[in-house]
XYZ file of C-alpha atoms in Angstrom:
230
model
C 156.524 87.942 43.470
C 156.400 84.153 43.437
C 153.234 83.764 45.542
C 151.390 86.830 44.240
C 148.065 86.249 42.495
C 148.019 86.817 38.761
C 144.436 88.057 38.860
C 143.926 90.338 41.844
C 140.665 89.718 43.709
C 138.242 92.567 44.294
C 137.188 93.513 47.825
C 133.727 92.149 47.121
C 135.154 88.784 46.122
C 137.432 88.704 49.186
C 134.443 89.362 51.456
C 132.293 86.813 49.635
C 134.947 84.086 49.776
C 135.614 84.788 53.465
C 131.982 83.893 54.131
C 131.775 81.107 51.568
C 135.005 79.788 49.957
C 135.148 79.281 46.217
C 135.021 75.488 46.541
C 132.610 75.525 49.483
C 133.309 74.821 53.146
C 133.536 71.073 52.481
C 136.533 71.589 50.232
C 138.039 74.044 52.729
C 137.601 71.467 55.503
C 139.387 68.780 53.482
C 142.186 71.213 52.659
C 142.720 72.076 56.347
C 142.602 68.397 57.294
C 145.177 67.589 54.592
C 147.492 70.344 55.812
C 147.205 69.157 59.428
C 147.999 65.558 58.445
C 151.134 66.608 56.574
C 152.624 68.793 59.324
C 156.170 67.577 60.098
C 155.828 67.241 63.868
C 155.018 64.765 66.615
C 151.334 63.652 66.464
C 150.712 64.620 70.099
C 152.021 68.150 69.483
C 149.886 68.512 66.366
C 146.803 67.215 68.206
C 147.411 69.665 71.078
C 147.686 72.476 68.561
C 144.399 71.482 66.938
C 142.752 71.357 70.369
C 144.024 74.871 71.142
C 142.593 76.204 67.883
C 139.224 74.537 68.427
C 138.999 75.918 71.970
C 139.806 79.455 70.839
C 137.173 79.295 68.090
C 134.529 79.219 70.868
C 135.815 82.362 72.604
C 134.383 85.716 71.417
C 137.780 87.302 70.742
C 137.136 87.891 67.058
C 140.165 89.230 65.228
C 142.499 87.749 67.841
C 141.795 84.045 67.322
C 145.075 83.334 65.493
C 147.223 85.058 68.131
C 145.301 83.548 71.046
C 145.475 80.048 69.564
C 149.218 80.413 68.933
C 149.764 81.604 72.509
C 147.793 78.696 74.016
C 149.614 76.245 71.733
C 152.952 77.513 73.016
C 151.765 77.162 76.618
C 150.661 73.543 76.167
C 153.611 72.714 73.868
C 151.456 72.221 70.829
C 152.126 72.905 67.169
C 151.467 76.592 66.446
C 150.540 76.102 62.788
C 148.111 73.318 63.777
C 146.498 75.691 66.297
C 145.963 78.321 63.595
C 144.460 75.712 61.273
C 142.304 74.489 64.175
C 140.638 77.891 64.467
C 138.868 77.125 61.168
C 136.514 75.052 63.330
C 134.865 78.407 63.811
C 133.476 79.647 60.496
C 130.356 81.433 59.238
C 128.525 78.082 59.309
C 129.379 77.153 62.920
C 129.690 80.612 64.515
C 125.921 81.254 64.773
C 125.423 77.884 66.500
C 128.384 78.460 68.835
C 127.252 82.010 69.641
C 123.661 81.102 70.479
C 124.515 78.027 72.549
C 127.377 79.757 74.398
C 125.305 82.847 75.172
C 122.359 80.815 76.427
C 124.624 78.660 78.568
C 126.393 81.758 79.870
C 123.080 83.352 80.843
C 122.178 80.150 82.661
C 125.487 80.122 84.584
C 125.059 83.789 85.456
C 121.547 83.152 86.750
C 119.804 85.032 83.968
C 117.025 82.524 83.470
C 114.607 85.112 82.082
C 115.057 88.075 79.842
C 118.256 88.869 77.986
C 118.852 89.239 74.253
C 117.995 85.613 73.488
C 114.627 85.649 75.202
C 111.778 85.865 72.647
C 109.937 88.247 74.995
C 112.920 90.545 75.451
C 112.510 94.041 74.108
C 116.052 94.257 72.767
C 117.412 91.438 70.595
C 120.856 90.442 69.439
C 120.608 92.315 66.132
C 119.584 95.515 67.879
C 122.446 95.230 70.375
C 124.942 94.721 67.548
C 123.562 97.739 65.704
C 123.732 99.976 68.798
C 127.278 98.798 69.602
C 128.423 99.399 66.016
C 126.800 102.823 66.131
C 128.712 103.717 69.297
C 131.986 102.545 67.756
C 131.406 104.682 64.683
C 130.341 107.699 66.746
C 133.298 107.411 69.145
C 135.749 107.091 66.263
C 134.653 110.418 64.805
C 134.296 111.919 68.298
C 138.028 111.364 68.837
C 138.709 113.943 66.099
C 135.890 116.366 66.935
C 134.364 118.015 69.996
C 131.535 115.469 70.211
C 131.014 113.458 73.401
C 131.703 109.733 73.307
C 128.739 107.403 73.744
C 129.015 104.092 75.598
C 125.417 102.998 76.209
C 125.242 100.629 73.212
C 128.690 99.185 73.872
C 127.920 98.749 77.565
C 124.666 96.932 76.796
C 126.434 94.730 74.246
C 129.212 93.935 76.745
C 126.777 93.036 79.544
C 124.129 91.181 77.516
C 126.237 89.518 74.798
C 129.988 89.482 75.400
C 130.027 88.503 79.095
C 127.534 85.587 78.851
C 129.116 84.531 75.540
C 132.575 84.444 77.144
C 131.383 82.681 80.311
C 129.307 80.156 78.384
C 132.000 79.388 75.817
C 134.602 78.013 78.248
C 132.988 74.644 79.044
C 131.815 73.701 75.509
C 135.137 74.965 74.160
C 137.109 72.737 76.533
C 134.878 69.735 75.832
C 135.178 70.216 72.065
C 138.949 70.689 72.362
C 139.369 67.454 74.334
C 137.156 65.541 71.889
C 139.074 66.895 68.895
C 142.372 66.012 70.572
C 141.243 62.438 71.231
C 140.026 62.128 67.637
C 142.990 63.858 66.000
C 145.773 62.006 67.839
C 145.088 58.456 66.510
C 144.149 59.761 63.057
C 147.354 61.799 62.693
C 149.437 58.949 64.144
C 147.942 56.438 61.705
C 148.407 58.829 58.778
C 152.049 59.490 59.627
C 152.770 55.775 60.122
C 151.111 54.966 56.805
C 153.037 57.747 55.097
C 156.330 56.536 56.570
C 155.532 53.022 55.377
C 154.856 54.325 51.850
C 158.090 56.332 51.839
C 160.018 53.312 53.132
C 158.455 51.131 50.437
C 159.390 53.630 47.743
C 162.963 53.824 49.035
C 163.144 50.019 49.044
C 161.927 49.921 45.448
C 164.440 52.584 44.394
C 167.257 50.711 46.114
C 166.176 47.466 44.446
C 166.188 49.146 41.031
C 169.616 50.659 41.651
C 170.922 47.308 42.879
C 169.507 45.568 39.785
C 171.120 48.163 37.482
C 174.438 47.781 39.320
C 174.321 44.000 38.986
C 173.439 44.326 35.300
C 176.465 46.587 34.733
C 178.738 44.181 36.617
C 177.486 41.260 34.530
C 177.924 43.297 31.346
C 181.508 44.143 32.235
C 182.196 40.505 33.107
C 180.833 39.413 29.728
C 183.018 41.969 27.926
C 186.115 40.668 29.726
C 185.238 37.124 28.738
C 184.785 38.188 25.093
C 188.207 39.879 25.107
C 189.928 36.812 26.482
């Protein structure tokens, strides 16, 4: 295969690089920015796609971010590839910040001013809720193939205390961040494309000038040969 890796990565390396890329998140950010700049589409469509990806990165639909971003991009007539690249706004560095702020804001909107998994005095914290929910998922998976009874207490607590406030609290900051990124991306992408077109036009002008000079040189050479013959 043309695009197949020569040295296959181990599962440990894949997991490690998904949390921290080989060149660091700074290099990954510059790579994504470079890819967005070079997308062959209208700047407004690319900027709308980026905004869709940024918005989706706030929503707790982990595992479905790419599909959700692509769907929203199609609805708002944005660039689908730009929306997928925009989801990289959410990464292991930003996800903890987004999760905590969104969940706190969601609890505030839902009127949960006291208690909850983010309250220092709460008996059950975020880590415990994740562990109980993961335990229920594991138990229910094996229960589907055995005579054991499915358990939903951990998943129900996780849904009520984490997922619902996270989802409710992520809408407003996600929309604000999407609008800000759109307003920032549109002039930057427009300027980059204009500058790139100018460079391409300059190169074409130089190539044409060289070809014209070579053509004139050949014409003069032929004229000189005719004069020598006569």
